Each structure stands twice: as C-alpha cells, then as structure tokens.
CSV table of C-alpha atoms in Angstrom, one decimal:
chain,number,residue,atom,x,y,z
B,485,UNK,CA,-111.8,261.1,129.0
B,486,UNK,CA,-109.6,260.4,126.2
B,487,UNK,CA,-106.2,258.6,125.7
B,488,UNK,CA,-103.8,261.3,126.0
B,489,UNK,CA,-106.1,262.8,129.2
B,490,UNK,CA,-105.8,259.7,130.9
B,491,UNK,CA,-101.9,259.3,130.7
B,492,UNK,CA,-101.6,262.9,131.8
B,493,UNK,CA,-103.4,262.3,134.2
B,494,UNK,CA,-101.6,259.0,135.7
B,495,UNK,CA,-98.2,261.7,134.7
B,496,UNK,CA,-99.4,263.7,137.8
B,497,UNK,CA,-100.0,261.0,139.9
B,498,UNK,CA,-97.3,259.8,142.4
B,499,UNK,CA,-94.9,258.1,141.0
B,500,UNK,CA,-93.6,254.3,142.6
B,501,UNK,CA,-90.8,252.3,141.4
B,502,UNK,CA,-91.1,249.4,139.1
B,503,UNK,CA,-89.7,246.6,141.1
B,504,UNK,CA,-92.7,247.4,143.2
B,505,UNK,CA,-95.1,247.5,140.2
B,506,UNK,CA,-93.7,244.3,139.0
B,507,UNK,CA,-94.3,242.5,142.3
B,508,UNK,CA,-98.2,243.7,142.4
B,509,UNK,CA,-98.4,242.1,138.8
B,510,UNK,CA,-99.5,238.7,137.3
B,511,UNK,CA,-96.0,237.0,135.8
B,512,UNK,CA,-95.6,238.2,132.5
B,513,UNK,CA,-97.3,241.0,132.9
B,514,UNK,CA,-94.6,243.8,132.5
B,515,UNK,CA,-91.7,243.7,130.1
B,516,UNK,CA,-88.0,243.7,131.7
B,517,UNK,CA,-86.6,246.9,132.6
B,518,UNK,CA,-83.8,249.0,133.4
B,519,UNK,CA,-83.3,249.6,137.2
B,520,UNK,CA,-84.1,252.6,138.1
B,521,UNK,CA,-87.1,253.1,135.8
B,522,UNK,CA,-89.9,254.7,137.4
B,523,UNK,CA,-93.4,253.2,136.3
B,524,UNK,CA,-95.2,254.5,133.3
B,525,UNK,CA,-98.8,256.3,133.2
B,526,UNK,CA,-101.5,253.6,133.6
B,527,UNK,CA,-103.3,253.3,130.4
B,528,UNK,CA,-106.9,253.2,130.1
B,529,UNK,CA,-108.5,249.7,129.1
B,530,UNK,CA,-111.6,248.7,128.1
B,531,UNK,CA,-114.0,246.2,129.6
B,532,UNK,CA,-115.6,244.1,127.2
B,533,UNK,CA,-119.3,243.1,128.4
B,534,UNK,CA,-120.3,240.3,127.7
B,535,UNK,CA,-116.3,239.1,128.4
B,536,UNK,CA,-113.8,237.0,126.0
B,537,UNK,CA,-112.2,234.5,128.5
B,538,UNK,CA,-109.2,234.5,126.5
B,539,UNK,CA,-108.4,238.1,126.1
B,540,UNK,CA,-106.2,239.2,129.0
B,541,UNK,CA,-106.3,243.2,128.5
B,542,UNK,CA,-107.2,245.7,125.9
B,543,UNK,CA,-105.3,249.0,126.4
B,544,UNK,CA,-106.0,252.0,124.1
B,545,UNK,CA,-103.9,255.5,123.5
B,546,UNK,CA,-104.5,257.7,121.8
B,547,UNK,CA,-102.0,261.0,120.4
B,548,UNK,CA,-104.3,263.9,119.8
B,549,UNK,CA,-105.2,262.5,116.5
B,550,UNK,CA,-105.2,259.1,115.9
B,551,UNK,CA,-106.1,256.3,118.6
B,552,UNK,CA,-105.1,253.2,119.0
B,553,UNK,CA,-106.0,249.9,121.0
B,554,UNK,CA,-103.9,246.9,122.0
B,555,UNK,CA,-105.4,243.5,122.4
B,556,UNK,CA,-103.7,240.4,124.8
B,557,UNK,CA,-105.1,237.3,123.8
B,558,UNK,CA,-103.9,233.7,125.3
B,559,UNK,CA,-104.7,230.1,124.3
B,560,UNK,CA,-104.0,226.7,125.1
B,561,UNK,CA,-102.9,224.3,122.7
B,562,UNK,CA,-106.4,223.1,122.2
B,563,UNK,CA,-107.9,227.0,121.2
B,564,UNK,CA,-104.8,227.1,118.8
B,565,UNK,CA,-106.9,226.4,115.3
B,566,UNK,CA,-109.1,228.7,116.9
B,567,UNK,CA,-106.5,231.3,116.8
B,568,UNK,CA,-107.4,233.5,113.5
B,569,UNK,CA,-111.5,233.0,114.1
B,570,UNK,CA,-110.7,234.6,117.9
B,571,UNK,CA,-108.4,237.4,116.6
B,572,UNK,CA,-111.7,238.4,114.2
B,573,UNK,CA,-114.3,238.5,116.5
B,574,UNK,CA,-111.9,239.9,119.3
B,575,UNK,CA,-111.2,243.0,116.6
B,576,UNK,CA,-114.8,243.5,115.6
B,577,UNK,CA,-116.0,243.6,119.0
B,578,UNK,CA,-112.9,246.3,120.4
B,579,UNK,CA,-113.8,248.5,117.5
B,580,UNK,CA,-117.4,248.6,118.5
B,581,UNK,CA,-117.1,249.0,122.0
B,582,UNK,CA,-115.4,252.3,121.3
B,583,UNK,CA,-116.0,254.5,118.2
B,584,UNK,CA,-113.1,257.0,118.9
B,585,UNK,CA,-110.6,253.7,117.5
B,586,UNK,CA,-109.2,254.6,114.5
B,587,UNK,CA,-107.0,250.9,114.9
B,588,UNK,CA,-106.8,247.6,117.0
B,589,UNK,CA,-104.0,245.6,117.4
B,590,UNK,CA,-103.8,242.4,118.3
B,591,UNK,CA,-101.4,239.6,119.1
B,592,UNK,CA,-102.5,236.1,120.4
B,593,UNK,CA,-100.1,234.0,123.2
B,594,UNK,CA,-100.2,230.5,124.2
B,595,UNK,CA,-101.6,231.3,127.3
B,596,UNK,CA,-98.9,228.5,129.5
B,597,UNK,CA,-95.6,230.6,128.3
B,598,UNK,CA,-96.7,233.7,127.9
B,599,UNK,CA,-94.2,236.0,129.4
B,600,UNK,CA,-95.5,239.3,128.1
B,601,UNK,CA,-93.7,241.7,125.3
B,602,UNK,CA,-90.5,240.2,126.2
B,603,UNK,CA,-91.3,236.9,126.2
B,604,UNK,CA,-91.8,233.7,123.7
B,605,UNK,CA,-93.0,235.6,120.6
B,606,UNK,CA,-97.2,235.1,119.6
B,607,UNK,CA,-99.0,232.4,117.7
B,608,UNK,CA,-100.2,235.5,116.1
B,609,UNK,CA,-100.7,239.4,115.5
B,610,UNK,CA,-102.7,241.7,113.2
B,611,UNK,CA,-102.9,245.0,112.9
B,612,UNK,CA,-106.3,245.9,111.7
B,613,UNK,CA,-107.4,249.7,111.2
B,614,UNK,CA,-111.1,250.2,111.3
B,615,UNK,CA,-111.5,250.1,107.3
B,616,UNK,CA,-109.7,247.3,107.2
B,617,UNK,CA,-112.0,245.6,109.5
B,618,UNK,CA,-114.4,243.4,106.7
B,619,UNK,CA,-110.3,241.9,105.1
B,620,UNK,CA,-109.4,240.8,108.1
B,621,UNK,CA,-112.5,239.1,109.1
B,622,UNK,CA,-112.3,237.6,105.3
B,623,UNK,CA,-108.7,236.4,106.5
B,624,UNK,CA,-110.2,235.6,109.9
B,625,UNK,CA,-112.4,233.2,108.6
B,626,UNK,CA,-110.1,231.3,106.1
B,627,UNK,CA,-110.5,233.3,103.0
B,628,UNK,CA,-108.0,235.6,101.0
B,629,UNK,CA,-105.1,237.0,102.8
B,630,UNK,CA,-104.2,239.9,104.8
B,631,UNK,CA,-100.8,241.1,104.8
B,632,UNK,CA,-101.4,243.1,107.8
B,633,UNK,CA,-101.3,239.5,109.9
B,634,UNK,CA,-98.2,237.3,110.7
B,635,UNK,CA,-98.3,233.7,112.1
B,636,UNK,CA,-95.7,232.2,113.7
B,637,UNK,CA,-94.1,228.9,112.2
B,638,UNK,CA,-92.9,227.6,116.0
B,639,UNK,CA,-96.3,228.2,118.5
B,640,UNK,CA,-95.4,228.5,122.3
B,641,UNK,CA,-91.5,228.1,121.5
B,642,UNK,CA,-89.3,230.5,124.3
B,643,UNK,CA,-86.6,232.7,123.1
B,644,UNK,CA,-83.3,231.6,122.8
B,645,UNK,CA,-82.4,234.8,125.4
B,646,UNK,CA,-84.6,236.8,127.6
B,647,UNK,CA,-83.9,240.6,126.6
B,648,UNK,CA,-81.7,242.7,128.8
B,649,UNK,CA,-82.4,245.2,131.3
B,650,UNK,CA,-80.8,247.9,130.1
B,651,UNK,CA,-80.6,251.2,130.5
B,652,UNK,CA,-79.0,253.6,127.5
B,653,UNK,CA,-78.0,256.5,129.3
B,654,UNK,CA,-74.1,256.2,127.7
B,655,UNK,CA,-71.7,254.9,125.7
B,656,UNK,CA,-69.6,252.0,127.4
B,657,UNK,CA,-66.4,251.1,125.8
B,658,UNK,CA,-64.9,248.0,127.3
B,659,UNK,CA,-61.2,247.1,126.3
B,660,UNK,CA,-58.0,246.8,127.8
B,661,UNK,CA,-56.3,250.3,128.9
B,662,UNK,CA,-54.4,250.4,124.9
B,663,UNK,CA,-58.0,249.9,123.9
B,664,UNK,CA,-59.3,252.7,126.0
B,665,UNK,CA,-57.1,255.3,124.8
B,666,UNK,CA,-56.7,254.5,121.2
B,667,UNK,CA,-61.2,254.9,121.4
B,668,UNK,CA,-60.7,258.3,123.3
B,669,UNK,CA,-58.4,259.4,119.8
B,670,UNK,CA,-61.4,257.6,118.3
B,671,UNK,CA,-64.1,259.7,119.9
B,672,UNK,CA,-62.2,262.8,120.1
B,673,UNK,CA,-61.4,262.8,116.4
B,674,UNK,CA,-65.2,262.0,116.1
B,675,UNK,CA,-67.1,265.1,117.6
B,676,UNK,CA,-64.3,267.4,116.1
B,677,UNK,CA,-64.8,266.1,112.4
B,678,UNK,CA,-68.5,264.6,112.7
B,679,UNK,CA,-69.1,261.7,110.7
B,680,UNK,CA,-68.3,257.9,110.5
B,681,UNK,CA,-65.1,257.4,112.2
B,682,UNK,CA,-63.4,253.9,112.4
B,683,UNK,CA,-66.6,252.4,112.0
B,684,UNK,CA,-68.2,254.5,114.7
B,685,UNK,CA,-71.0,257.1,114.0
B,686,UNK,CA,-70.4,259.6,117.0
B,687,UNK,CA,-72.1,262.3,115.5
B,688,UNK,CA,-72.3,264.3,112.1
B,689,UNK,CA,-71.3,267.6,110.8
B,690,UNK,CA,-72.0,270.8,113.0
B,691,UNK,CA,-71.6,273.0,110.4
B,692,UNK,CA,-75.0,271.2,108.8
B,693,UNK,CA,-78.5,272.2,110.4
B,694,UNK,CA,-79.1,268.8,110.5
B,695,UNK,CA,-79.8,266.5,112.9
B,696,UNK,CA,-80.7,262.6,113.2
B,697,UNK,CA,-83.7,261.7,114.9
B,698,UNK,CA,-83.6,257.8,115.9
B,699,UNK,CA,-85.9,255.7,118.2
B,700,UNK,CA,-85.0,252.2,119.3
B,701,UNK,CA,-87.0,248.9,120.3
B,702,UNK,CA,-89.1,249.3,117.7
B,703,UNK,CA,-91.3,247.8,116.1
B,704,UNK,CA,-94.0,248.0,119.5
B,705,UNK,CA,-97.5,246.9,118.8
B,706,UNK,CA,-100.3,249.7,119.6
B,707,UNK,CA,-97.3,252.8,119.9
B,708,UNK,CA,-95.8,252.1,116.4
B,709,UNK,CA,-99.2,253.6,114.5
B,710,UNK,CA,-99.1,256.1,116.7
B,711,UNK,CA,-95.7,257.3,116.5
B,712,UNK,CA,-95.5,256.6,112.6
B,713,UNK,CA,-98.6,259.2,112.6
B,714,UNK,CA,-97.2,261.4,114.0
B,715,UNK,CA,-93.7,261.8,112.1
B,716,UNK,CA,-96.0,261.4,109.2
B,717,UNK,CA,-98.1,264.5,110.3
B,718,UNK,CA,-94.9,266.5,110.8
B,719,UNK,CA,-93.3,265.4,107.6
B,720,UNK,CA,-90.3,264.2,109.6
B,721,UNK,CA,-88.1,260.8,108.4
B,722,UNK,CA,-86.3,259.2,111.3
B,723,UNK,CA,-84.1,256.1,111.8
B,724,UNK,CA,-85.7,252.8,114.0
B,725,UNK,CA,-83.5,250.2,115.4
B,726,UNK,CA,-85.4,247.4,115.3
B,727,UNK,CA,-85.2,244.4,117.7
B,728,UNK,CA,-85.0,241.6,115.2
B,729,UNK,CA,-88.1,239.7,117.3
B,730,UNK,CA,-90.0,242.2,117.1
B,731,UNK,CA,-89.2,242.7,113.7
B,732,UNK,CA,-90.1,239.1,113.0
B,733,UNK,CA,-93.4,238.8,114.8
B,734,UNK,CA,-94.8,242.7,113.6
B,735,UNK,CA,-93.3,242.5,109.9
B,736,UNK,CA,-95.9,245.0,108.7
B,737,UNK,CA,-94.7,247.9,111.2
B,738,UNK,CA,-91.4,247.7,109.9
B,739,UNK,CA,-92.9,247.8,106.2
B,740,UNK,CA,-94.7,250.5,107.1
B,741,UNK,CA,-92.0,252.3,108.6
B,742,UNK,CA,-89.6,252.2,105.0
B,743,UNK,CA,-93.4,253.0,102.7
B,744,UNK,CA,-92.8,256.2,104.8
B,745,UNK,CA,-89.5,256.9,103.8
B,746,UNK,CA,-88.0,255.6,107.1
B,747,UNK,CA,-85.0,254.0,107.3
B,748,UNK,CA,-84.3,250.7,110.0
B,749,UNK,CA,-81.6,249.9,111.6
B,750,UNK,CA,-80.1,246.6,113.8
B,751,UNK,CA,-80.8,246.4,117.4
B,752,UNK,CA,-79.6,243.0,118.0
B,753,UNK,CA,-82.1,240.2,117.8
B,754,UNK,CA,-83.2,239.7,121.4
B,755,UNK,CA,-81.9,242.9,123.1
B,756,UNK,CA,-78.8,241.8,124.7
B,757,UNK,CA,-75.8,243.4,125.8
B,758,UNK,CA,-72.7,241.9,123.6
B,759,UNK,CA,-69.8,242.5,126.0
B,760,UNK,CA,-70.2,239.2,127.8
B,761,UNK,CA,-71.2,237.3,124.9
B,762,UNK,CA,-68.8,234.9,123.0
B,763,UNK,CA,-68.4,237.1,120.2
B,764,UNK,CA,-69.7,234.4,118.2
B,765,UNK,CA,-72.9,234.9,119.7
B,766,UNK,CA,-73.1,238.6,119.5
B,767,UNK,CA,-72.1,238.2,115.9
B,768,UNK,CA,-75.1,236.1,115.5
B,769,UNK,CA,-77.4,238.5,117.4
B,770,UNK,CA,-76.5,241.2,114.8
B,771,UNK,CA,-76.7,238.7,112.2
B,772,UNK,CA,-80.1,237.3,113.0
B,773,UNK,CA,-81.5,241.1,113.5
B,774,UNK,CA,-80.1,241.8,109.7
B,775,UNK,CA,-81.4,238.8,108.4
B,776,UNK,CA,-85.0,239.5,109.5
B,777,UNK,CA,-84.8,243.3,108.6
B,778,UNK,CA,-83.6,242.4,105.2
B,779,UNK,CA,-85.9,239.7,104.5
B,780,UNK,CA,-89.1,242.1,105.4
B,781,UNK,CA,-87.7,245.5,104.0
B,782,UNK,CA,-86.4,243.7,101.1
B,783,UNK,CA,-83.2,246.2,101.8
B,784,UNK,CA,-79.7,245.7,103.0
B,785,UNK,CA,-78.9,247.0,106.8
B,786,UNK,CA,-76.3,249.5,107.2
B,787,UNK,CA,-76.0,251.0,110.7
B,788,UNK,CA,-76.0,249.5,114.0
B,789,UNK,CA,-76.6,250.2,117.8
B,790,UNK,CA,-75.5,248.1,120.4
B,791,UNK,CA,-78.1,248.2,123.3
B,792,UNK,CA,-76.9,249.7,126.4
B,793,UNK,CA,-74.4,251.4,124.2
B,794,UNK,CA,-72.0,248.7,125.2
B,795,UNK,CA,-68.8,247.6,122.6
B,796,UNK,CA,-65.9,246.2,122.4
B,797,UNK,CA,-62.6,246.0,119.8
B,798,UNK,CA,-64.4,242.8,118.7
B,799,UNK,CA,-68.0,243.7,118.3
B,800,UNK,CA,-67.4,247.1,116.3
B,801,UNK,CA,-64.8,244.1,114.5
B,802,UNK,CA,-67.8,242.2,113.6
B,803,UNK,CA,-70.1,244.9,112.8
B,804,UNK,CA,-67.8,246.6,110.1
B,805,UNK,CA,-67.5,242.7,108.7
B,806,UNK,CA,-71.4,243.1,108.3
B,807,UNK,CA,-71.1,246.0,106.6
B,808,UNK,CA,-73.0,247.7,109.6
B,809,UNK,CA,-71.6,251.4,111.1
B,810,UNK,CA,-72.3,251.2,114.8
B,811,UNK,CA,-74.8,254.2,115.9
B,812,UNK,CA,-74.3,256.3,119.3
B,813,UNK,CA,-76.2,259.8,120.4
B,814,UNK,CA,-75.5,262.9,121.6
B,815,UNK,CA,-79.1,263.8,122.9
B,816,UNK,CA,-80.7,261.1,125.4
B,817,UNK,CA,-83.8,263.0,127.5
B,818,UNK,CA,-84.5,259.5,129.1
B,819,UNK,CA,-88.0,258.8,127.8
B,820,UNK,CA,-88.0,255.3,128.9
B,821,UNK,CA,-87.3,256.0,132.0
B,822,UNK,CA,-90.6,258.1,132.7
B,823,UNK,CA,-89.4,261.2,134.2
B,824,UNK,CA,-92.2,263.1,132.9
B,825,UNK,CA,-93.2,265.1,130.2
B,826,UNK,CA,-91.7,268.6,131.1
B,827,UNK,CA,-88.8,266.8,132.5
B,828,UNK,CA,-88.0,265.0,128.6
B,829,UNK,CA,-88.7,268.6,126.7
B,830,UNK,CA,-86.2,270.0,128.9
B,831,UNK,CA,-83.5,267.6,128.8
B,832,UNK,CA,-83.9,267.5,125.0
B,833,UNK,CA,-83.8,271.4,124.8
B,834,UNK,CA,-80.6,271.6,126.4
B,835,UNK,CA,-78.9,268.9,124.6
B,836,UNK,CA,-80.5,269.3,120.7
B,837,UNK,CA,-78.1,270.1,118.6
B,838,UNK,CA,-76.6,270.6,114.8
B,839,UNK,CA,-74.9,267.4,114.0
B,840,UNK,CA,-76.4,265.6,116.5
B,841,UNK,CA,-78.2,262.5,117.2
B,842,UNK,CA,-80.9,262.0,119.1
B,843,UNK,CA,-82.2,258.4,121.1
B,844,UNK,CA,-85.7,258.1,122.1
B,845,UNK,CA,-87.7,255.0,122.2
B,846,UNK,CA,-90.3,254.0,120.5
B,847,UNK,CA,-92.5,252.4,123.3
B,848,UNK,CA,-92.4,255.4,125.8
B,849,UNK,CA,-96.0,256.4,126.4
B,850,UNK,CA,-94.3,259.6,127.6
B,851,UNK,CA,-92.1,260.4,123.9
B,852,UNK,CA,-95.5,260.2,122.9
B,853,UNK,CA,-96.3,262.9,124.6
B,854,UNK,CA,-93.6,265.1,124.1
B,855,UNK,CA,-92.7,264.5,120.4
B,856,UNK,CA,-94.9,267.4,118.8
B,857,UNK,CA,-93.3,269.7,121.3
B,858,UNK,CA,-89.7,268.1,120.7
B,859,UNK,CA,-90.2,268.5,116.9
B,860,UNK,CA,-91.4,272.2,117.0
B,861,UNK,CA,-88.3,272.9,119.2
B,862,UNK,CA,-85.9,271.7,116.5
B,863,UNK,CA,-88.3,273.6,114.1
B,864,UNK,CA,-88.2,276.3,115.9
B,865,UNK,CA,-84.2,276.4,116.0
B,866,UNK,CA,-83.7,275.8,112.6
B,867,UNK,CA,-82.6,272.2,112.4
B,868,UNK,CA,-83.8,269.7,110.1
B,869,UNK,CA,-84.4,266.1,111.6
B,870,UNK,CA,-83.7,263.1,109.3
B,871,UNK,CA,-82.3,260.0,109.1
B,872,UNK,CA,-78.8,258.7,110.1
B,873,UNK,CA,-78.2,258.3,106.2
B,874,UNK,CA,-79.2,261.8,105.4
B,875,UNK,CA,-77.2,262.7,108.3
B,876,UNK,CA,-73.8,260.7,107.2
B,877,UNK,CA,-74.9,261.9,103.0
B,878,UNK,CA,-76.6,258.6,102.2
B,879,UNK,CA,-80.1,259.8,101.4
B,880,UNK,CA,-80.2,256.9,98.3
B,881,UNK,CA,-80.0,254.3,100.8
B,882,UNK,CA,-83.7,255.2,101.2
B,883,UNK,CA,-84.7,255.9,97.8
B,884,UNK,CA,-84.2,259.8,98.2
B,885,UNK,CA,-82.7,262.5,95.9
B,886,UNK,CA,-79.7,263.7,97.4
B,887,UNK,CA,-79.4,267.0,99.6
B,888,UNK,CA,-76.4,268.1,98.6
B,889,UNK,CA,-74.8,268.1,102.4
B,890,UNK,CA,-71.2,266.7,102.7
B,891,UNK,CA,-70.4,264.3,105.0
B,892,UNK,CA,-67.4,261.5,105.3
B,893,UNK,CA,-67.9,258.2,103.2
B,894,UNK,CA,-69.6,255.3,104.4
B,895,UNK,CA,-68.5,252.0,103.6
B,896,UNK,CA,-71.1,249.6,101.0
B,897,UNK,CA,-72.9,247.1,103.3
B,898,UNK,CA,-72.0,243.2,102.9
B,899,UNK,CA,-74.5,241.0,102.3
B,900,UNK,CA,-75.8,239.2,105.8
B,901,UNK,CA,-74.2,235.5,105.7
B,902,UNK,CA,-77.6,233.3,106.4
B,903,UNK,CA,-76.7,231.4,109.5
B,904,UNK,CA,-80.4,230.2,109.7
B,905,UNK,CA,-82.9,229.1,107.3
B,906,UNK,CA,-85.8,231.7,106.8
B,907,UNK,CA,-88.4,231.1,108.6
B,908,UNK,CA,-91.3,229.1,107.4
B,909,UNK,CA,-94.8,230.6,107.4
B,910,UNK,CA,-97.5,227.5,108.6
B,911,UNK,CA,-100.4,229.0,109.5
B,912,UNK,CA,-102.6,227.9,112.4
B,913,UNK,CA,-105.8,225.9,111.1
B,914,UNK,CA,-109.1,228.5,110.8
C-alpha cells in the first residue's frame, strides 16, 4: 500500500482527540498542539530487520509522486562521535529497505532530552536523496562535505522556550479600547484598499487575480521535499514563515525553498505568542528568527506573522523598526487541525479569493493531500497564486521581473541588529 493510501486510509478511520493520543505516547513523542486538534492519519513506518537500537522511528509519505522517509535517531553522550558514521549507515539501510524512496531524512537527538520536533534541537540532520546517497556516506565517514547536513554547535542544550500551543484560526488584536478602535479604522481601511496598511498586510488588491499563497512552521523535515515538489510540479511560488529553530537546525530546506523562487518569512524563533512577553523578548524572538533567515538565505527579511495571529501597539512597533510588515489571511481551511481532506477543499473553496491570502501549514499530512486539488481550484477560477511580495508589487525582492500589478508601497527592510553571535559550526568527531 503506498504513502498517500495509507493516510487515506487512517483519514477514514475514527477520529480521537489528541490529548488522548498524547497520553498513549512515549514523552516526546508528539509535538505541542493547539486544543482542540484532532489526531492526524497514522503514518506508515518501516521496520528495519536486523534493528538499529538507536533509531526510534522511520516514517515515510509519500505525495503521488515523490516519497519521502523520516528517520529518529537518539544517543547518549558516549554515541555522540558516533553521530555522522550512524546517520550513514542509518540512510543507506532505509533507502534499501524500500525502493519506492526517492529521499530520507534524518535527524539524530541526544536520546536523555529528546523532546521530539518541539523540543531541544538535534546533534544532527541530513537530508539525503537517493543519488545523493555515495556524498553523504563520503561526509559520513569524515571525508569532503555535504551541504545537505547541519551540526549543531551546543549538543543536548534545551530551548530557551517550549513553542506555543496555538491555534491560528484569527486575528487577535490586544490593546486598550483607543487601541481597539483606531485598528478597526486600521482593518477596515485595509480590506477596502488592499495592501500594506500601517504596517499591517490585511490583504491585497481585489481588483488583481492574484492571490498569496503562504504556509507557516516551516521548514518540517520529511513534508518540506514533499511540499516543495509539489509547488514545484505546479509551477506555483509561495511565501514560508519559518520558525527560526527550525530554520537553524534544517538550513538546507530553507535554501531550497528561495533556489525555487520562494520567498521566507519570520515566524518568531521558537513559536511563541508575543502578547505576554516583555516586549523586549518578543522583539528578540523576531529578531533571532531574522537573524537565522538572513544568515542562511543570504537575504534581508521583510514580512512577518505573529503565531496565533496575536499583536499588540508594541509588537507591530517593533516589527516596522525591523523593517518587517506583519502578515494576516483571509483564507484559513484549518489544515492543522485535521478535519479531513474534503472538509479543507471546502472551506478553502468558499473562502479563496482575489486579493487574498491564504494560511496553511507546512507539516499537515492532510494540506498534503489536498494541495493539487486546492491549486486546480484557484486555477480553475482564474487566480494566480504567488508570493506576498508579488502580491504587495515586490516581485525583485525575490529576484523576479516585475508583473506590472499595482499595489501600495512597502517600506525598505532595516538591517536585523545582531543581538547574538552567529552560531559556530563544531562538528561532532567521525
């Protein structure tokens, strides 16, 4: 049975909640999630016989052209200059179990604070497509580089923040009452005129058949090749808000994402909701996010969204010091909430449209599913999905000729203050 039959097939199956998943599970096991969020379709795994004691799971998916495997590694402190020798023999033997792979991914824990996707970040992760395989084992065993591989400087260390449970279904304004209503003018003035408004990005012009298509929590190991295929296959350019962890431990997704003519946004550094930060601290959340996006993509940041859609007077303050336009939608099916394949196409049909903006998230096994159909639908009704620069007339922020659409002016992006050194790459002894 292949990838895609499998998660269809766990789509028809009842449906429990997650807080009951999570309390069947090993501790991190299961990324944090919004309440409410029903479980996802199981995804097959392999069995690999004879077993590797350290790898935990290997999942696979696969979408209808392409498949994909994740691999789980963990190690204690004594397996660490074992590390890159594991990861090779771990990927050689996953892409020989099963043929069908067109890609494994792996990314290797210290096995004591391991606190799955959410947690402390890896020792390590690769991304190694099948003809890629004989580099990385080179790399594996000591020799030349890879630049598909990352290693962190800082083994085992916890985040500074566990990421949020949130869920983005809209957008939360929170102010006194004068702040309330001088946002409603805001936001009113925003969906009549489109464009960026007061450093807000609402939606664009209606009168363009144009709409942005964004995804967010990127970059996710295993879904990102999948989902870049895709767009790719479709000839469609989208915008990613990037977690700035993520961005750090999978650096290659993210280049991939802009070789695709993709652009990346800021999604905070460790997915937190601002609000009820010091606004210090949420300054530094959206600076830390910029920092790593910059130093990856080599390009300067320009658009932001707050997770949970949640802002204030001061964090939109401190964005527009960045030089960042904060990001909202107009079309939310849900995806990472589960509700089902049929259930996303339709909530997307009936919200799609010119000027818009739509949210779906990168690490939804069901968006997955549904993204051919969602793209034919826009197809189908004329409109154009791009990026949120080709939707505000900023294609060159990209590298694009222009289009020749309209739109409101954008202001130039400052350069991110470095609050942090860079990070230093040591890598763990062959």
């Amino acid at each position: 049975m292949t990838a895609c039959a499998c998660m269809a097939q766990g789509q028809a199956s009842k449906r429990v909640s997650v807080s009951v998943r999570t309390a069947q599970a090993q501790p991190g096991q299961v990324q944090p999630v919004a309440p409410g969020t029903l479980a996802a379709p199981r995804l097959p795994r392999l069995t690999l016989d004879p077993a590797i004691p350290e790898v935990q799971k290997v999942e696979y998916m696969g979408n209808g052209h392409i498949e994909v495997a994740g691999a789980v590694l963990t190690l204690t402190p004594d397996d660490y200059p074992r590390a890159r020798v594991l990861a090779g023999y771990v990927a050689r033997r996953v892409l020989a179990e099963r043929e069908q792979l067109n890609e494994v991914d792996i990314s290797v824990y210290d096995k004591a604070s391991y606190g799955g996707f959410g947690g402390p970040l890896p020792l390590l992760t690769a991304s190694v497509p099948r003809e890629r395989l004989g580099d990385f084992l080179e790399w594996s065993a000591g020799k030349d580089s890879y630049e598909r591989a990352w290693l962190s400087s800082t083994p085992g260390a916890a985040p500074v923040r566990p990421p949020d449970r949130v869920r983005e279904l809209s957008v939360n304004f929170l102010g006194s009452l004068a702040d309330k209503t001088a946002d409603a003018v805001r936001h009113t003035t925003a969906k009549v005129l489109g464009g960026v408004q007061g450093g807000l990005l609402y939606r664009g012009n209606s009168r363009t058949a144009l709409s942005a298509l964004t995804f967010d929590d990127a970059p996710h190991p295993m879904y990102e090749p999948l989902l870049l295929d895709l767009l790719r296959r479709n000839g469609v350019h989208a915008t990613f808000f990037v977690i700035g962890r993520n961005a750090r431990a999978y650096p290659y997704f993210v280049r991939d994402m802009v070789a695709q003519g993709h652009e990346v946004g800021n999604h905070t550094y460790h997915h937190v909701r601002l609000p009820p930060l010091p606004i210090a601290t949420a300054t530094q959340e959206m600076v830390l996010a910029s920092q790593v996006i910059q130093g990856v993509t080599g390009k300067p940041v320009r658009y932001f969204r707050p997770p949970g859609g949640d802002y204030t007077p001061a964090t939109l303050r401190a964005a527009e010091g960045l030089g960042l336009t904060t990001v909202f939608w107009t079309d939310d099916p849900g995806d990472f909430q589960n509700p089902g394949v049929e259930v996303l196409i339709e909530r997307y049909t009936r919200t799609l449209r010119r000027g818009g903006i739509v949210l779906l998230h990168d690490n939804a096994p069901e968006m997955l599913q549904a993204l051919p159909t969602l793209l034919q639908i826009a197809k189908d009704r004329r409109i154009e999905l791009d990026t949120v620069g080709v939707l505000v007339g900023q294609p060159q922020a990209l590298g694009r000729p222009g289009t020749g659409r309209s739109a409101p002016a954008q202001a130039t992006p400052r350069r991110t203050p470095a609050l942090v050194p860079a990070e230093l790459r040591v890598p763990l002894r062959p």
